[in-house]
Coordinates of C-alpha atoms in Angstrom, one line a residue:
M1 CA -46.2 32.9 24.2
A2 CA -46.0 32.2 20.4
I3 CA -48.5 34.1 18.3
G4 CA -49.4 33.6 14.6
R5 CA -48.6 36.0 11.9
R6 CA -52.1 37.4 11.4
Q7 CA -52.3 38.1 15.2
L8 CA -48.9 39.8 15.0
L9 CA -50.0 42.2 12.3
T10 CA -53.1 43.3 14.2
S11 CA -51.6 43.4 17.7
V12 CA -48.6 45.8 17.3
A13 CA -48.4 49.4 16.4
L14 CA -46.3 49.2 13.3
S15 CA -45.8 52.9 12.9
A16 CA -44.0 53.1 16.2
L17 CA -40.9 51.7 14.6
A18 CA -40.9 53.7 11.4
A19 CA -37.7 55.6 10.6
P20 CA -37.5 58.2 7.8
V21 CA -35.9 57.5 4.5
L22 CA -32.9 59.7 4.7
A23 CA -31.4 61.9 2.0
Q24 CA -27.8 61.2 1.0
G25 CA -25.4 62.6 3.5
T26 CA -27.6 62.4 6.5
A27 CA -27.5 59.7 9.1
T28 CA -29.3 58.8 12.3
R29 CA -29.6 55.5 14.1
A30 CA -33.0 53.9 13.8
A31 CA -34.8 53.9 17.1
A32 CA -36.6 50.8 18.4
A33 CA -39.9 51.1 20.2
A34 CA -38.6 49.0 23.1
P35 CA -36.6 50.6 25.9
A36 CA -33.0 51.4 25.0
P37 CA -30.8 48.4 25.6
A38 CA -27.7 48.4 27.7
A39 CA -24.6 49.8 26.0
P40 CA -23.3 47.3 23.5
T41 CA -20.2 45.2 24.4
A42 CA -17.2 45.7 22.2
I43 CA -13.5 46.2 22.8
T44 CA -14.1 49.9 23.3
G45 CA -17.5 49.5 24.8
S46 CA -19.7 51.6 22.5
G47 CA -20.5 52.6 18.9
A48 CA -20.7 49.3 17.3
L49 CA -23.3 48.2 14.8
V50 CA -22.8 45.2 12.5
M51 CA -24.8 44.8 9.3
Q52 CA -25.0 41.5 7.4
V53 CA -26.2 41.6 3.8
V54 CA -27.0 38.1 2.5
A55 CA -29.0 36.6 -0.4
H56 CA -31.1 34.0 1.5
E57 CA -32.5 33.6 5.0
D58 CA -30.1 30.9 6.0
D59 CA -26.9 32.2 4.5
D60 CA -25.8 34.2 7.6
I61 CA -26.6 31.3 9.9
L62 CA -24.7 28.8 7.8
F63 CA -21.7 30.8 6.6
M64 CA -21.1 33.6 9.0
N65 CA -21.4 31.6 12.3
P66 CA -19.9 31.6 14.9
D67 CA -19.0 35.3 14.1
L68 CA -22.7 36.2 14.0
S69 CA -23.8 34.5 17.1
N70 CA -20.8 35.9 19.0
T71 CA -21.7 39.4 18.0
L72 CA -25.3 38.9 19.1
A73 CA -24.3 37.2 22.4
A74 CA -22.1 40.3 23.2
G75 CA -25.1 42.5 22.8
T76 CA -23.7 44.3 19.8
P77 CA -26.5 46.0 17.7
S78 CA -27.1 44.1 14.5
V79 CA -29.0 44.6 11.3
T80 CA -29.4 41.7 8.8
V81 CA -30.6 42.4 5.3
F82 CA -32.0 39.4 3.3
V83 CA -32.1 40.4 -0.3
T84 CA -34.2 37.6 -1.7
A85 CA -37.3 35.9 -0.3
G86 CA -35.7 32.5 -0.8
N87 CA -38.7 31.7 -3.1
A88 CA -38.3 31.2 -6.8
T89 CA -41.9 31.4 -7.9
G90 CA -43.9 33.3 -5.3
D91 CA -46.5 30.5 -5.3
P92 CA -47.6 28.5 -2.3
C93 CA -45.4 25.6 -1.5
A94 CA -46.3 22.0 -1.6
T95 CA -47.2 20.2 1.6
A96 CA -43.5 19.4 2.2
C97 CA -42.9 23.1 2.8
W98 CA -45.2 23.8 5.8
D99 CA -45.0 25.9 8.9
T100 CA -46.5 25.5 12.4
G101 CA -49.1 28.2 11.7
G102 CA -50.3 26.2 8.6
E103 CA -49.7 29.0 6.1
P104 CA -48.3 27.2 3.0
L105 CA -45.9 29.8 1.7
R106 CA -42.2 29.2 1.7
T107 CA -41.4 32.9 2.0
W108 CA -43.1 32.9 5.3
N109 CA -41.4 29.7 6.4
R110 CA -38.0 31.2 5.6
Q111 CA -38.7 34.5 7.4
M112 CA -39.9 32.6 10.5
G113 CA -36.8 30.4 10.3
A114 CA -34.6 33.6 10.5
V115 CA -36.8 35.0 13.3
N116 CA -36.5 31.7 15.3
A117 CA -32.7 31.5 14.8
Y118 CA -32.1 35.1 15.9
S119 CA -34.3 34.6 18.9
R120 CA -32.2 31.7 19.9
M121 CA -28.9 33.3 19.2
T122 CA -29.8 36.4 21.3
G123 CA -31.3 34.3 24.1
A124 CA -34.8 35.8 23.6
G125 CA -36.5 32.6 22.5
D126 CA -37.0 29.2 24.1
T127 CA -35.0 26.1 23.4
E128 CA -37.7 24.3 21.3
P129 CA -36.9 24.7 17.6
T130 CA -40.5 24.1 16.4
T131 CA -41.9 26.9 18.6
D132 CA -42.9 30.0 16.7
E133 CA -40.9 32.9 18.3
V134 CA -42.5 35.7 16.3
G135 CA -44.2 37.0 19.4
H136 CA -40.8 38.4 20.5
W137 CA -40.7 40.7 17.5
T138 CA -42.6 43.6 16.0
A139 CA -43.0 44.0 12.3
E140 CA -43.8 46.7 9.8
A141 CA -43.8 47.7 6.1
W142 CA -41.0 50.3 5.7
T143 CA -40.3 52.4 2.7
V144 CA -36.7 52.7 1.8
A145 CA -35.6 54.6 -1.4
G146 CA -39.1 54.2 -2.7
K147 CA -39.3 50.5 -2.2
Q148 CA -41.4 48.7 0.5
V149 CA -39.4 46.3 2.6
E150 CA -40.4 44.2 5.7
R151 CA -38.6 45.1 8.9
Y152 CA -38.7 42.9 12.1
V153 CA -37.4 44.4 15.4
L154 CA -36.6 42.1 18.3
K155 CA -38.2 43.5 21.5
D156 CA -35.8 44.8 24.1
R157 CA -32.7 44.1 22.0
P158 CA -31.0 46.1 19.3
V159 CA -31.6 43.5 16.5
H160 CA -33.4 44.2 13.2
L161 CA -34.1 41.9 10.3
I162 CA -35.0 43.4 6.9
F163 CA -36.5 41.4 4.0
L164 CA -36.3 42.9 0.5
N165 CA -38.1 39.8 -0.9
L166 CA -36.7 39.6 -4.4
H167 CA -37.0 36.2 -6.1
D168 CA -34.6 33.4 -5.4
A169 CA -32.2 32.5 -8.2
R170 CA -32.9 35.7 -10.1
L171 CA -30.5 38.1 -8.3
G172 CA -27.6 37.3 -10.7
G173 CA -29.9 38.3 -13.6
V174 CA -30.7 41.6 -11.8
L175 CA -27.0 42.3 -11.4
A176 CA -26.6 41.7 -15.1
G177 CA -29.4 44.1 -16.1
D178 CA -32.7 42.3 -15.6
T179 CA -35.6 43.6 -13.4
D180 CA -37.5 41.6 -10.8
T181 CA -40.7 42.1 -8.9
T182 CA -40.7 41.1 -5.3
V183 CA -42.7 38.3 -3.6
V184 CA -45.4 39.5 -1.1
P185 CA -45.7 36.8 1.6
V186 CA -49.1 35.8 2.8
G187 CA -50.3 38.1 5.6
S188 CA -47.5 40.5 4.9
P189 CA -47.8 44.2 6.0
L190 CA -46.6 45.2 2.5
S191 CA -49.2 46.9 0.4
G192 CA -47.9 45.3 -2.8
P193 CA -44.8 44.2 -4.7
S194 CA -41.9 46.4 -5.6
T195 CA -39.9 46.3 -8.9
Y196 CA -36.1 46.4 -8.7
T197 CA -33.2 47.1 -11.1
A198 CA -29.6 46.6 -10.1
A199 CA -29.4 50.3 -9.3
D200 CA -32.5 50.0 -7.1
V201 CA -30.9 47.2 -5.0
V202 CA -27.7 49.2 -4.5
E203 CA -29.7 52.3 -3.6
V204 CA -31.8 50.5 -1.0
L205 CA -28.7 49.0 0.6
R206 CA -27.0 52.4 0.5
Q207 CA -30.0 54.1 2.2
L208 CA -30.0 51.3 4.9
M209 CA -26.3 52.0 5.5
V210 CA -27.0 55.7 5.8
T211 CA -29.8 55.1 8.2
Y212 CA -28.0 52.5 10.5
R213 CA -24.3 53.7 10.0
P214 CA -22.8 50.2 10.3
T215 CA -19.2 50.0 11.7
V216 CA -18.9 46.5 10.1
L217 CA -20.4 45.1 7.0
R218 CA -20.5 41.3 6.6
A219 CA -21.2 40.0 3.1
Q220 CA -20.8 36.9 1.0
D221 CA -18.2 35.8 -1.5
E222 CA -18.1 38.2 -4.5
L223 CA -15.3 36.2 -6.2
P224 CA -15.5 32.5 -5.4
D225 CA -12.3 30.5 -5.7
S226 CA -12.5 28.7 -9.0
R227 CA -10.5 25.7 -7.7
Y228 CA -13.5 24.7 -5.6
S229 CA -17.2 23.8 -5.9
G230 CA -19.4 26.4 -7.5
D231 CA -21.4 28.9 -5.6
H232 CA -25.0 30.2 -5.9
S233 CA -25.3 33.1 -8.3
D234 CA -27.5 34.9 -5.7
H235 CA -24.6 34.7 -3.1
V236 CA -22.2 36.4 -5.6
A237 CA -24.7 39.0 -6.6
A238 CA -25.7 39.9 -3.1
A239 CA -22.0 40.3 -2.2
R240 CA -21.3 42.6 -5.1
F241 CA -24.4 44.7 -4.4
A242 CA -23.3 45.1 -0.8
G243 CA -19.8 46.1 -1.9
Q244 CA -21.1 48.7 -4.4
A245 CA -23.5 50.1 -1.8
A246 CA -20.7 50.4 0.8
L247 CA -18.5 52.4 -1.7
L248 CA -21.4 54.8 -2.4
Y249 CA -22.2 55.1 1.3
G250 CA -18.7 56.3 1.9
G251 CA -18.7 55.8 5.7
P252 CA -15.7 54.2 7.5
V253 CA -17.2 50.7 7.4
I254 CA -15.0 47.6 7.6
Q255 CA -16.1 44.9 5.2
V256 CA -15.7 41.2 5.9
N257 CA -16.6 38.6 3.2
Y258 CA -17.3 35.0 3.9
R259 CA -17.0 31.9 1.7
D260 CA -20.2 30.0 1.1
Y261 CA -20.9 26.6 -0.5
N262 CA -17.2 25.9 -1.2
T263 CA -16.3 25.8 2.5
S264 CA -17.2 22.1 2.2
D265 CA -14.0 21.7 0.1
S266 CA -11.8 22.9 3.0
P267 CA -10.9 21.1 6.3
V268 CA -13.2 21.3 9.3
N269 CA -12.0 24.4 11.2
L270 CA -14.5 24.7 14.0
D271 CA -14.0 22.9 17.3
P272 CA -16.6 20.3 18.3
A273 CA -18.2 22.5 20.9
T274 CA -18.7 25.4 18.4
V275 CA -20.1 23.0 15.8
G276 CA -22.6 21.8 18.3
T277 CA -23.8 25.3 19.2
K278 CA -23.9 26.3 15.6
G279 CA -26.0 23.2 14.8
V280 CA -28.6 24.3 17.4
F281 CA -29.0 27.6 15.6
V282 CA -29.3 25.9 12.2
S283 CA -31.9 23.6 13.6
E284 CA -33.9 26.6 14.8
Y285 CA -34.0 27.8 11.2
A286 CA -34.5 24.4 9.6
S287 CA -37.6 23.6 11.6
H288 CA -39.4 26.2 9.5
D289 CA -37.7 25.4 6.1
H290 CA -37.9 21.7 5.4
S291 CA -36.6 22.2 1.8
G292 CA -33.2 23.2 3.0
N293 CA -30.0 21.1 2.6
Y294 CA -28.1 21.7 5.8
S295 CA -24.9 19.7 5.3
D296 CA -22.6 19.1 8.3
S297 CA -19.8 20.3 6.0
W298 CA -21.2 23.9 6.3
I299 CA -22.1 23.7 10.0
S300 CA -18.5 22.6 10.9
R301 CA -16.7 25.3 9.0
M302 CA -16.4 29.1 8.6
Y303 CA -13.9 30.7 6.3
Y304 CA -13.2 34.3 5.3
R305 CA -12.9 35.0 1.6
W306 CA -10.1 37.5 2.1
S307 CA -8.0 37.0 5.1
R308 CA -6.9 40.2 6.9
G309 CA -3.8 38.2 8.0
T310 CA -1.7 39.1 11.0
S311 CA 0.9 41.3 9.3
W312 CA -0.9 44.7 9.2
A313 CA 1.3 46.3 11.9
G314 CA 4.9 47.5 11.5
L315 CA 7.7 49.5 13.2
N316 CA 9.0 52.8 12.0
Q317 CA 12.8 53.2 12.0
D318 CA 12.7 54.8 15.4
G319 CA 10.8 51.9 16.9
R320 CA 7.3 53.5 17.0
P321 CA 4.4 51.2 15.9
Q322 CA 2.2 52.0 12.9
V323 CA -0.9 50.0 11.9
F324 CA -2.9 49.9 8.7
V325 CA -6.6 49.0 8.1
V326 CA -8.8 48.9 5.0
R327 CA -12.1 50.7 5.4
A328 CA -14.5 50.8 2.5
G329 CA -11.8 49.7 0.2
A330 CA -9.3 52.4 1.1
L331 CA -6.2 52.2 3.3
H332 CA -6.1 54.1 6.7
T333 CA -3.2 54.3 9.1
Y334 CA -2.5 55.1 12.8
W335 CA 0.9 55.7 14.3
R336 CA 2.4 56.1 17.8
Q337 CA 3.7 59.6 18.3
A338 CA 6.8 60.7 20.2
D339 CA 4.8 61.7 23.2
G340 CA 3.1 58.3 23.4
S341 CA -0.2 59.4 22.0
W342 CA -1.6 58.0 18.7
G343 CA -2.0 59.9 15.4
G344 CA -4.6 59.1 12.8
P345 CA -6.6 57.9 11.3
V346 CA -5.3 59.3 8.0
R347 CA -6.7 58.0 4.7
M348 CA -3.7 57.2 2.5
A349 CA -3.3 57.8 -1.2
D350 CA -6.0 56.5 -3.6
P351 CA -4.9 53.0 -4.6
G352 CA -6.8 53.2 -7.9
G353 CA -9.5 50.7 -6.9
R354 CA -10.9 48.9 -3.9
L355 CA -8.4 47.0 -1.8
A356 CA -8.7 43.6 -0.2
P357 CA -8.4 43.7 3.7
G358 CA -5.1 41.7 3.8
I359 CA -2.2 44.2 4.2
A360 CA 1.5 43.3 4.6
V361 CA 3.9 45.7 6.1
G362 CA 7.6 45.6 5.2
S363 CA 10.6 47.7 6.1
N364 CA 13.1 48.9 3.5
A365 CA 16.9 48.8 4.2
D366 CA 16.9 52.5 4.9
G367 CA 14.1 52.2 7.5
R368 CA 11.2 53.3 5.3
L369 CA 8.0 51.3 5.8
E370 CA 6.2 50.0 2.7
V371 CA 2.7 48.5 2.6
F372 CA 1.5 45.9 0.1
A373 CA -2.0 45.0 -0.9
R374 CA -4.2 43.3 -3.5
R375 CA -6.4 45.6 -5.5
L376 CA -9.8 44.0 -6.1
T377 CA -10.8 45.9 -9.2
D378 CA -8.0 44.6 -11.5
H379 CA -6.4 41.9 -9.2
H380 CA -3.0 43.6 -9.2
I381 CA -0.5 43.6 -6.3
V382 CA 0.3 47.2 -5.3
S383 CA 2.5 48.9 -2.8
L384 CA 2.9 52.3 -1.1
P385 CA 6.2 53.4 0.4
Q386 CA 7.2 56.0 3.0
G387 CA 9.0 59.0 1.5
T388 CA 11.4 59.3 4.4
P389 CA 12.0 57.1 7.5
N390 CA 9.5 57.9 10.3
G391 CA 7.9 60.4 8.0
W392 CA 5.6 61.2 5.0
W393 CA 4.2 58.7 2.5
W394 CA 4.1 58.9 -1.3
N395 CA 0.8 60.0 -2.9
G396 CA 0.9 57.2 -5.5
W397 CA 0.9 53.4 -5.4
A398 CA 3.4 51.3 -7.3
D399 CA 1.7 48.7 -9.5
H400 CA 3.4 45.3 -9.5
G401 CA 1.0 43.6 -11.8
N402 CA -0.3 40.1 -11.5
P403 CA 1.7 36.8 -11.6
N404 CA -1.0 35.3 -13.9
A405 CA -1.4 38.1 -16.4
G406 CA -2.9 36.8 -19.6
T407 CA -3.6 33.3 -18.3
G408 CA -7.3 33.6 -17.6
N409 CA -7.0 33.1 -13.8
E410 CA -5.7 36.5 -12.8
D411 CA -8.7 37.0 -10.5
Q412 CA -7.6 34.1 -8.3
V413 CA -4.4 35.6 -7.0
G414 CA -4.1 35.9 -3.2
V415 CA -3.0 38.6 -0.8
P416 CA 0.8 39.5 -0.5
V417 CA 3.4 38.9 2.2
V418 CA 6.9 40.4 2.4
A419 CA 10.3 39.6 3.9
N420 CA 13.8 41.1 3.9
S421 CA 16.7 39.3 2.4
Q422 CA 19.9 39.6 4.5
D423 CA 21.2 42.4 2.3
G424 CA 18.0 44.4 3.0
R425 CA 16.1 43.8 -0.3
L426 CA 12.4 43.2 0.1
E427 CA 11.0 40.0 -1.4
L428 CA 7.3 39.7 -2.1
F429 CA 5.4 36.5 -2.2
V430 CA 1.8 35.7 -3.2
R431 CA -0.4 32.7 -3.9
N432 CA -0.8 32.8 -7.6
G433 CA -4.0 32.1 -9.6
G434 CA -3.0 28.5 -10.2
G435 CA -2.7 27.8 -6.4
G436 CA 1.1 27.9 -6.3
L437 CA 3.6 30.5 -5.1
S438 CA 5.0 33.4 -7.0
S439 CA 7.5 36.1 -6.1
I440 CA 9.2 39.3 -7.1
R441 CA 12.1 41.2 -5.4
Q442 CA 13.8 44.5 -5.3
T443 CA 16.9 44.6 -7.5
T444 CA 18.8 46.7 -4.9
P445 CA 18.0 47.5 -1.3
G446 CA 15.2 50.1 -1.4
G447 CA 15.3 50.2 -5.2
V448 CA 13.1 49.1 -8.1
W449 CA 11.4 45.8 -8.4
T450 CA 11.9 43.0 -10.9
D451 CA 9.5 43.2 -13.8
T452 CA 8.7 39.5 -14.0
W453 CA 7.1 37.3 -11.4
T454 CA 8.9 34.0 -10.7
D455 CA 6.7 30.9 -10.4
L456 CA 8.1 28.9 -7.4
G457 CA 5.8 25.9 -7.8
G458 CA 3.4 24.3 -5.4
T459 CA -0.3 23.6 -5.6
D460 CA -3.5 24.0 -3.5
L461 CA -2.0 26.8 -1.4
Q462 CA -4.4 28.6 1.0
D463 CA -4.3 32.3 1.7
P464 CA -2.2 33.9 3.2
V465 CA 1.3 32.5 3.1
T466 CA 4.0 33.5 5.7
A467 CA 7.6 34.5 5.2
I468 CA 10.5 35.1 7.6
R469 CA 14.3 35.2 7.6
N470 CA 15.9 32.4 9.6
G471 CA 18.8 32.5 12.0
V472 CA 21.4 31.9 9.2
G473 CA 20.1 34.8 7.2
A474 CA 18.0 33.0 4.5
I475 CA 14.3 33.7 3.8
E476 CA 11.9 30.8 4.3
V477 CA 8.3 30.8 3.1
F478 CA 5.4 28.5 4.3
A479 CA 1.9 27.9 3.1
G480 CA -0.9 25.6 4.2
T481 CA -2.7 23.3 1.8
R482 CA -5.8 21.3 2.5
T483 CA -3.7 18.3 3.4
G484 CA -0.4 19.7 4.9
V485 CA 2.1 22.5 5.1
L486 CA 4.7 23.3 2.4
G487 CA 8.0 25.2 2.7
W488 CA 10.3 27.1 0.4
W489 CA 13.8 28.3 1.3
Q490 CA 16.7 30.4 0.0
D491 CA 19.6 28.2 -0.8
A492 CA 21.9 30.8 0.8
P493 CA 21.3 34.3 2.2
N494 CA 20.2 36.6 -0.7
G495 CA 20.0 33.7 -3.0
A496 CA 17.4 31.9 -5.2
V497 CA 14.4 30.2 -3.6
S498 CA 14.0 26.5 -3.8
G499 CA 11.2 24.1 -2.9
P500 CA 8.5 23.3 -2.1
G501 CA 9.1 20.6 0.4
P502 CA 6.7 19.2 3.0
I503 CA 6.9 20.2 6.6
P504 CA 6.1 17.3 8.9
G505 CA 2.9 17.9 10.7
A506 CA -0.8 17.4 10.9
R507 CA -3.5 18.4 8.5
P508 CA -3.9 22.2 8.9
A509 CA -7.2 24.1 9.4
S510 CA -5.5 27.5 9.0
P511 CA -2.6 29.1 7.3
P512 CA 0.6 28.9 9.3
K513 CA 2.4 31.8 11.0
A514 CA 6.2 31.8 11.4
A515 CA 8.2 33.3 14.3
L516 CA 11.9 33.2 15.3
D517 CA 13.3 31.5 18.4
Q518 CA 16.1 33.3 20.2
D519 CA 18.6 30.7 18.8
G520 CA 17.4 31.4 15.2
R521 CA 15.2 28.4 14.7
I522 CA 11.7 28.9 13.2
E523 CA 8.5 28.1 15.0
L524 CA 5.5 27.5 12.7
A525 CA 2.1 27.8 14.4
Y526 CA -1.2 26.7 12.8
R527 CA -4.5 25.1 13.7
E528 CA -5.3 21.4 13.5
A529 CA -8.2 20.3 11.3
G530 CA -11.2 18.9 13.1
T531 CA -10.3 20.5 16.5
G532 CA -9.2 24.1 15.9
A533 CA -6.4 23.5 18.4
M534 CA -3.1 25.3 17.9
L535 CA 0.0 23.3 16.8
V536 CA 3.6 24.3 16.5
S537 CA 6.2 22.7 14.2
Y538 CA 9.8 23.7 14.9
Q539 CA 13.2 23.5 13.3
I540 CA 15.8 21.2 15.0
R541 CA 18.5 23.7 14.1
P542 CA 18.5 27.2 12.3
G543 CA 17.8 26.7 8.6
G544 CA 17.7 22.9 9.2
S545 CA 15.3 20.0 9.4
W546 CA 12.0 20.0 11.3
S547 CA 10.5 18.1 14.2
R548 CA 8.8 14.9 13.2
S549 CA 5.5 15.9 14.6
P550 CA 4.1 19.2 15.8
A551 CA 3.7 20.1 19.5
P552 CA 0.1 20.5 20.6
L553 CA -0.6 23.8 22.3
G554 CA -4.4 23.5 22.7
G555 CA -5.9 27.0 22.9
H556 CA -9.3 28.5 23.2
G557 CA -10.6 27.5 19.8
G558 CA -11.5 29.9 17.0
V559 CA -10.5 30.1 13.4
G560 CA -7.6 31.5 11.3
E561 CA -3.9 31.8 11.7
P562 CA -2.3 33.3 14.9
A563 CA -0.3 36.4 15.3
A564 CA 3.3 35.9 16.5
T565 CA 6.2 37.9 17.7
T566 CA 9.3 37.4 19.9
H567 CA 9.6 39.2 23.2
D568 CA 12.6 38.9 25.5
G569 CA 13.7 35.9 23.4
R570 CA 10.4 34.1 23.8
V571 CA 7.8 33.5 21.1
V572 CA 4.4 34.9 21.9
L573 CA 1.2 33.8 20.0
F574 CA -2.2 35.5 19.9
E575 CA -5.3 33.8 18.5
R576 CA -8.8 34.9 17.8
N577 CA -10.7 32.5 20.1
R578 CA -14.1 30.7 19.8
G579 CA -15.9 33.5 21.8
G580 CA -14.7 36.2 19.4
G581 CA -12.0 37.6 21.7
V582 CA -8.2 37.3 21.8
S583 CA -6.2 34.6 23.7
T584 CA -2.5 34.4 24.1
T585 CA 0.3 32.0 25.1
A586 CA 4.1 32.3 25.2
Q587 CA 7.2 30.2 25.6
T588 CA 8.0 29.7 29.3
A589 CA 11.7 30.4 28.5
P590 CA 13.6 31.2 25.3
N591 CA 13.7 28.2 22.9
S592 CA 11.4 26.1 25.1
G593 CA 7.7 25.0 25.3
Y594 CA 4.6 27.1 25.9
G595 CA 2.7 28.0 29.0
P596 CA -1.1 28.1 29.6
W597 CA -3.4 30.2 27.4
Q598 CA -4.8 33.5 28.7
D599 CA -8.1 35.0 27.5
L600 CA -7.6 38.8 26.9
G601 CA -11.3 39.3 26.2
G602 CA -12.7 41.7 23.6
T603 CA -15.1 41.2 20.7
V604 CA -13.0 41.3 17.6
L605 CA -13.6 40.8 13.9
D606 CA -11.0 38.4 12.8
H607 CA -7.2 38.2 13.1
P608 CA -5.0 40.2 15.6
A609 CA -1.5 41.6 14.8
A610 CA 1.4 41.8 17.3
L611 CA 4.8 43.4 17.5
V612 CA 7.4 44.6 20.0
D613 CA 8.3 48.3 19.8
G614 CA 11.7 49.9 20.0
A615 CA 11.3 50.3 23.8
G616 CA 10.7 46.6 24.2
V617 CA 6.9 46.9 24.8
L618 CA 4.7 44.2 23.4
H619 CA 1.6 45.4 21.5
V620 CA -1.3 43.3 20.3
F621 CA -3.8 45.0 17.9
A622 CA -7.3 43.9 16.9
I623 CA -10.3 45.4 15.2
G624 CA -13.4 45.5 17.2
T625 CA -17.0 45.2 16.1
D626 CA -17.2 49.0 16.6
G627 CA -14.7 49.3 13.6
R628 CA -12.0 50.7 15.8
V629 CA -8.4 49.5 16.0
S630 CA -7.8 48.7 19.6
Y631 CA -4.7 47.5 21.4
R632 CA -3.3 46.1 24.6
T633 CA 0.3 46.4 25.9
G634 CA 2.2 44.4 28.4
T635 CA 4.3 41.2 28.7
P636 CA 3.6 37.5 29.2
A637 CA 5.3 37.8 32.6
T638 CA 3.6 40.9 33.9
G639 CA 0.3 40.7 32.1
Y640 CA -1.5 43.1 29.8
G641 CA -3.3 46.4 30.3
A642 CA -6.9 47.1 29.3
W643 CA -8.0 47.4 25.7
Q644 CA -7.6 50.9 24.4
G645 CA -9.4 52.1 21.3
L646 CA -8.1 54.4 18.6
P647 CA -10.5 56.9 17.0
L648 CA -12.5 56.2 13.9

């Protein structure tokens, strides 16, 4: 039965949910008053807690779904922090901004919109959007770092909503040095307003992280792509506050950032069924906030700001896998040991600033691995090499600068990818600040790098690009745009790169991923705009022309590029599917078509990675909502073993 806000505040024991404000360096999970829920479902089965930090009460529903709803459906503990009240004045709204209880205050409307949407996403509420679902929740005023916040706890489920209630449209000013006094909603349990500086916002968020110990932090876009529509200053400020708090928190949290308003400038990348489900959740919110603008363009899309990519795993010289993951801006690694067990995690050398999550792993001519990343603090491309094959790593990163240094758009450079020329030299490619492709290369195999980036042309490239050496020994590079796929190629092995030229195909809804057929032809897999289905374009001959149209592979929905590898001469693809797990398909024979898709399960963050080790064993890696790197091994013919998690 739905109950009104004033009834709620007098009918629950608010103190039962109180958790202490913890000193720095201590951490306990906040306990709910309801009975303990069943163990959360994640790849490894336990330990997950996902925290969302957003500016407004609809930002998570619009821009982080279906990731958010998949997390909740899996039973993963979740805490969402709304930094603003979504109310610019704090005054009662006009009659157009009403709620079913008749209390004319937009802050209350927006809070109840969030309550309703989360009730529906978790299955706690009914299917009528206009029903007030607040009776499924308990509420309290909670003091965190000296500031009072509102906390709602969903009964019998590990879901908390926390409202800081700063003013809408002022968060950017607070980030720049202003102060703001919070909105106190009508009927709120708060005893009065709180005043915030930027340091206060960061400290409250840090204290919340210390209290809840999130394994994953979802945040908004801290650096919107300047090629597209502008974003709300509150979105950017909330993302930057979240990032600063995560660094000060210092825990092994994995951060995922999402694009916001400018997703409308990119192709539809959610399948129709997912769009329909997401629309239901948006309707639950919108029934309480009539002033919102809920464009279909946001409901039909979800894009990550920094793609993790699918190249974050590599092979040591002796054939043992090694994987790399960015946690709290620093690089960590795991490696297969000689006895079959896994070593790690080891935090690698300080990169001199926070890293984006997209890591590319290359192999030098002498067998030493080298990892490449984008540093967020100065927008430079950096790399870290092994000191010896299969062995130790250097304690300092090489700085390769920025292809757009001095042009004013340095901050728009993408994440790197790497490929080997036939003579063993590494070549590095990145989407530049103007939306084209730039590259540098080693001057000798395993040696120093060229000082100057080469602009290879192109426009409207989407992150990340993909690079591979074809069957005749020449590197080819591919990138998706918002209308098609472009390709570049070495004119001869070890030679200069020409292009771009169009690859025949459909409008893509993801970056492409390249893999090599047994006969040396390239297969290029990407998602189709509007359906999310997987497509494959393929070369007619090695290094030659392309199929006139891509082959449709279908799939299990989802977003983003697939991972790809070649096992026993057959290309194998892995996608993050619409349910948040991993699905796979493989060629039925070398150089042929693909078989049916298989759902490998799991609840993963974004993009998997795949490789075949020196013993011929296929590995697929993914990062779960528990923050762990997990993997399955097997073959398309014999099947795959269970997910196994690596330690945090």
